[in-house]
CSV table of C-alpha atoms in Angstrom, one decimal:
chain,number,residue,atom,x,y,z
A,1,MET,CA,96.0,66.4,98.2
A,2,SER,CA,99.4,65.3,99.4
A,3,GLY,CA,100.6,63.5,96.2
A,4,GLY,CA,101.6,66.6,94.4
A,5,ASP,CA,102.9,68.6,97.3
A,6,ALA,CA,106.6,67.8,96.8
A,7,LYS,CA,109.0,70.8,96.7
A,8,LYS,CA,112.3,71.5,95.1
A,9,LEU,CA,115.0,74.0,95.8
A,10,VAL,CA,115.7,76.4,92.9
A,11,ARG,CA,118.1,79.3,92.4
A,12,SER,CA,117.1,82.5,90.8
A,13,PRO,CA,118.9,85.9,90.4
A,14,SER,CA,117.0,86.9,93.5
A,15,GLY,CA,118.0,84.0,95.8
A,16,LEU,CA,117.2,80.5,96.8
A,17,ARG,CA,113.5,79.5,96.6
A,18,MET,CA,111.7,76.3,97.9
A,19,VAL,CA,108.9,75.9,95.3
A,20,PRO,CA,106.3,73.1,94.5
A,21,GLU,CA,107.5,70.7,91.9
A,22,HIS,CA,104.2,71.2,90.0
A,23,ARG,CA,102.9,74.6,89.2
A,24,ALA,CA,99.4,73.5,89.9
A,25,ALA,CA,100.3,72.8,93.5
A,26,ARG,CA,101.3,76.4,94.3
A,27,SER,CA,99.8,78.2,97.2
A,28,PRO,CA,96.9,80.5,96.3
A,29,PHE,CA,98.7,83.2,98.2
A,30,GLY,CA,101.9,83.0,96.2
A,31,LEU,CA,103.5,85.6,94.0
A,32,ASP,CA,105.7,85.2,90.9
A,33,GLU,CA,109.1,86.8,90.8
A,34,PRO,CA,108.9,90.2,89.0
A,35,PRO,CA,111.1,90.9,86.0
A,36,TRP,CA,114.0,93.2,86.9
A,37,VAL,CA,114.3,96.6,85.4
A,38,PRO,CA,117.3,96.3,83.0
A,39,ASP,CA,120.5,98.0,84.2
A,40,LYS,CA,120.8,100.0,81.0
A,41,GLU,CA,117.3,101.5,81.6
A,42,CYS,CA,118.2,102.6,85.1
A,43,PRO,CA,120.9,105.2,85.3
A,44,ARG,CA,119.5,106.7,88.5
A,45,CYS,CA,117.9,105.4,91.7
A,46,MET,CA,114.2,105.1,91.2
A,47,GLN,CA,113.5,106.4,94.7
A,48,CYS,CA,116.0,109.3,95.4
A,49,ASP,CA,117.3,109.9,91.9
A,50,THR,CA,120.9,109.5,92.9
A,51,LYS,CA,123.1,108.8,89.8
A,52,PHE,CA,124.8,105.4,89.7
A,53,ASP,CA,128.6,105.2,89.4
A,54,PHE,CA,131.5,103.0,90.5
A,55,ILE,CA,130.8,104.1,94.1
A,56,THR,CA,127.0,104.2,94.2
A,57,ARG,CA,126.0,100.7,93.1
A,58,LYS,CA,122.5,99.7,91.9
A,59,HIS,CA,120.4,97.0,93.6
A,60,HIS,CA,117.1,95.4,92.6
A,61,CYS,CA,114.2,95.0,94.9
A,62,ARG,CA,113.2,91.3,94.9
A,63,ARG,CA,109.5,92.1,95.3
A,64,CYS,CA,108.9,94.9,92.7
A,65,GLY,CA,112.0,94.5,90.5
A,66,LYS,CA,112.8,98.2,90.4
A,67,CYS,CA,116.4,99.6,90.7
A,68,PHE,CA,117.6,101.5,93.7
A,69,CYS,CA,120.8,102.6,95.5
A,70,ASP,CA,121.9,100.8,98.6
A,71,LYS,CA,120.4,103.5,100.9
A,72,CYS,CA,116.9,103.0,99.4
A,73,CYS,CA,117.1,99.3,99.1
A,74,SER,CA,119.1,98.1,102.2
A,75,LYS,CA,116.5,96.1,104.1
A,76,LYS,CA,116.5,92.3,103.9
A,77,VAL,CA,113.0,91.0,104.8
A,78,PRO,CA,111.4,87.5,104.6
A,79,LEU,CA,109.2,87.1,101.5
A,80,PRO,CA,107.2,83.9,102.0
A,81,ARG,CA,104.8,84.7,99.2
A,82,MET,CA,107.6,84.1,96.7
A,83,CYS,CA,108.9,81.1,98.6
A,84,PHE,CA,112.4,82.6,99.4
A,85,VAL,CA,114.4,80.5,101.8
A,86,ASP,CA,116.2,83.5,103.4
A,87,PRO,CA,115.2,87.2,103.8
A,88,VAL,CA,115.8,89.1,100.6
A,89,ARG,CA,116.7,92.7,99.7
A,90,GLN,CA,113.7,95.0,99.2
A,91,CYS,CA,112.9,98.7,98.9
A,92,ALA,CA,111.4,100.5,101.8
A,93,GLU,CA,107.9,100.4,100.4
A,94,CYS,CA,107.9,96.7,99.6
A,95,ALA,CA,109.7,95.8,102.8
A,96,LEU,CA,106.8,97.3,104.8
A,97,VAL,CA,104.2,95.3,102.8
A,98,SER,CA,106.3,92.1,103.2
A,99,GLN,CA,106.6,92.6,107.0
A,100,LYS,CA,102.8,92.8,107.3
A,101,GLU,CA,102.4,89.7,105.2
A,102,THR,CA,104.9,87.8,107.4
A,103,GLU,CA,102.6,88.5,110.3
A,104,PHE,CA,99.7,87.2,108.2
A,105,TYR,CA,101.5,84.0,107.4
A,106,ASP,CA,102.8,83.5,111.0
A,107,LYS,CA,99.4,84.1,112.7
A,108,GLN,CA,96.4,83.9,110.4
A,109,LEU,CA,97.3,80.8,108.4
A,110,LYS,CA,98.3,78.9,111.5
A,111,VAL,CA,94.9,79.7,113.1
A,112,LEU,CA,93.2,78.3,110.0
A,113,MET,CA,95.4,75.2,109.8
A,114,ASN,CA,94.6,74.4,113.5
A,115,GLY,CA,90.9,74.4,112.6
A,116,ALA,CA,87.7,75.1,114.5
A,117,THR,CA,84.3,73.4,114.8
A,118,PHE,CA,81.1,74.7,113.2
A,119,PHE,CA,77.6,73.6,112.3
A,120,VAL,CA,77.7,73.5,108.5
A,121,THR,CA,74.6,73.9,106.3
A,122,LEU,CA,74.8,73.1,102.6
A,123,GLY,CA,72.8,75.1,100.1
A,124,THR,CA,69.1,75.6,101.1
A,125,SER,CA,69.0,72.5,103.3
A,126,ASP,CA,67.4,72.8,106.7
A,127,LYS,CA,69.8,70.3,108.2
A,128,SER,CA,73.2,71.2,109.6
A,129,GLU,CA,76.2,68.9,110.3
A,130,LEU,CA,78.9,69.4,113.0
A,131,MET,CA,82.2,69.6,111.2
A,132,VAL,CA,85.8,70.4,111.9
A,133,CYS,CA,87.0,73.0,109.4
A,134,ARG,CA,90.7,73.7,108.6
A,135,LEU,CA,93.0,75.0,105.9
A,136,SER,CA,95.1,72.2,104.3
A,137,ASN,CA,98.9,72.2,104.9
A,138,ASN,CA,99.5,73.2,101.3
A,139,GLN,CA,97.2,76.2,101.8
A,140,ARG,CA,95.1,75.3,98.8
A,141,TYR,CA,92.0,73.7,100.3
A,142,LEU,CA,89.4,74.3,103.0
A,143,VAL,CA,88.9,70.9,104.4
A,144,LEU,CA,85.6,70.0,106.3
A,145,ASP,CA,85.4,66.8,108.2
A,146,GLY,CA,82.3,65.3,110.0
A,147,ASP,CA,80.0,62.5,108.9
A,148,SER,CA,80.6,64.0,105.4
A,149,HIS,CA,83.9,65.3,103.9
A,150,TYR,CA,84.4,68.3,101.7
A,151,GLU,CA,87.5,69.9,100.1
A,152,ILE,CA,87.0,73.4,98.8
A,153,GLU,CA,89.8,74.9,96.7
A,154,ILE,CA,90.5,78.4,98.0
A,155,ILE,CA,90.8,80.0,94.6
A,156,GLN,CA,87.3,78.8,93.8
A,157,ILE,CA,85.8,80.8,96.7
A,158,SER,CA,83.9,83.8,95.3
A,159,THR,CA,82.3,85.3,98.4
A,160,VAL,CA,83.0,85.2,102.1
A,161,GLN,CA,80.4,86.9,104.3
A,162,ILE,CA,81.1,87.0,108.0
A,163,LEU,CA,78.1,86.9,110.3
A,164,THR,CA,78.3,88.9,113.5
A,165,GLU,CA,76.2,89.8,116.5
A,166,GLY,CA,76.3,92.5,119.2
A,167,PHE,CA,76.2,95.6,117.0
A,168,THR,CA,74.2,98.5,118.3
A,169,PRO,CA,73.3,101.7,116.5
A,170,GLY,CA,75.4,103.7,119.0
A,171,GLY,CA,78.4,101.5,118.3
A,172,GLY,CA,79.9,98.7,120.3
A,173,ASN,CA,81.7,95.4,120.1
A,174,THR,CA,80.7,92.8,117.6
A,175,ARG,CA,81.5,89.1,117.6
A,176,ALA,CA,81.9,86.8,114.6
A,177,ILE,CA,79.4,83.9,115.0
A,178,GLY,CA,79.3,82.4,111.5
A,179,MET,CA,80.1,82.7,107.8
A,180,ILE,CA,78.4,82.3,104.5
A,181,LEU,CA,80.7,80.9,101.9
A,182,GLN,CA,80.0,80.8,98.1
A,183,TYR,CA,82.3,78.8,95.8
A,184,LYS,CA,82.4,77.4,92.3
A,185,VAL,CA,82.4,73.7,91.7
A,186,PRO,CA,85.4,72.8,89.6
A,187,GLY,CA,84.5,72.0,86.0
A,188,SER,CA,81.3,74.0,86.1
A,189,GLU,CA,79.9,77.4,86.6
A,190,GLU,CA,77.6,76.2,89.4
A,191,VAL,CA,77.9,78.2,92.6
A,192,THR,CA,77.4,76.4,95.9
A,193,GLN,CA,76.7,78.0,99.2
A,194,MET,CA,77.7,76.9,102.7
A,195,LYS,CA,76.7,78.4,106.0
A,196,PHE,CA,79.0,78.0,109.0
A,197,THR,CA,77.6,78.7,112.5
A,198,ALA,CA,79.5,78.5,115.7
A,199,GLY,CA,78.0,76.1,118.2
A,200,GLU,CA,76.4,77.4,121.4
A,201,ASP,CA,77.2,74.3,123.5
A,202,PHE,CA,80.3,73.9,125.6
A,203,SER,CA,82.1,71.6,123.2
A,204,CYS,CA,82.6,74.5,120.8
A,205,ASN,CA,85.0,77.2,121.8
A,206,LYS,CA,83.4,80.5,120.8
A,207,LYS,CA,86.7,82.5,121.0
A,208,LEU,CA,88.5,80.0,118.8
A,209,SER,CA,85.6,80.0,116.3
A,210,ALA,CA,85.6,83.8,116.2
A,211,SER,CA,89.4,83.9,115.6
A,212,TRP,CA,89.1,81.3,112.9
A,213,LEU,CA,86.4,83.3,111.1
A,214,ALA,CA,88.4,86.5,111.3
A,215,ALA,CA,91.4,84.7,109.8
A,216,MET,CA,89.2,83.2,107.1
A,217,HIS,CA,88.0,86.7,106.1
A,218,LYS,CA,91.6,87.9,105.8
A,219,VAL,CA,92.7,84.8,103.8
A,220,SER,CA,89.9,85.3,101.3
A,221,LYS,CA,91.1,88.8,100.6
A,222,ALA,CA,94.7,87.7,100.1
A,223,ALA,CA,93.6,85.0,97.7
A,224,LYS,CA,91.6,87.5,95.6
A,225,LEU,CA,94.6,89.8,95.4
A,226,ARG,CA,96.5,87.1,93.6
A,227,GLN,CA,93.7,86.4,91.2
A,228,GLY,CA,93.2,90.1,90.4
């Protein structure tokens, strides 16, 4: 997995970006830079309708590519999904989305990369194996290590079902105790299923496992957004 992870610094109209040298090595959570609305097609701010002139300058949001006045596009916010090195100018709506994503990158992906331990059952087997599960550093694979070794590409995952316990008809707290994962085997249409169950013994931290499962659920949604 590490051979094709080299990155290069590139300059675009939007700013400096640190991107993988090979397109195939991109993170499944990445976004392409949007095309900018041409200046000639944007005589007014696309938010407040203020007319552009020598005093009121036009600015492009780095996330959506639309054209705004300085007042409507003044925030500079990190945009890790586009690999920008520094915070970049964004409109108010995009800045809010990017701020939420930054929290996702800072917290959820770190939880997944740190890993957690589960009993893993493959397909319809009645045997399970204790494995350490983590997200690879390039964010492209779910890596499972035990007596066996698996690498599941995130973009091949089709279904993530979180298993919980503690729900009552009158409401109440639930706790994630496992996960059923379905994914396609590269090069075929075959769908493989894996079941992850948090261990009940003291060697498995239940709180860590629950946090890892919650993060995995959020990651699967983010990856599907990109594919959609």
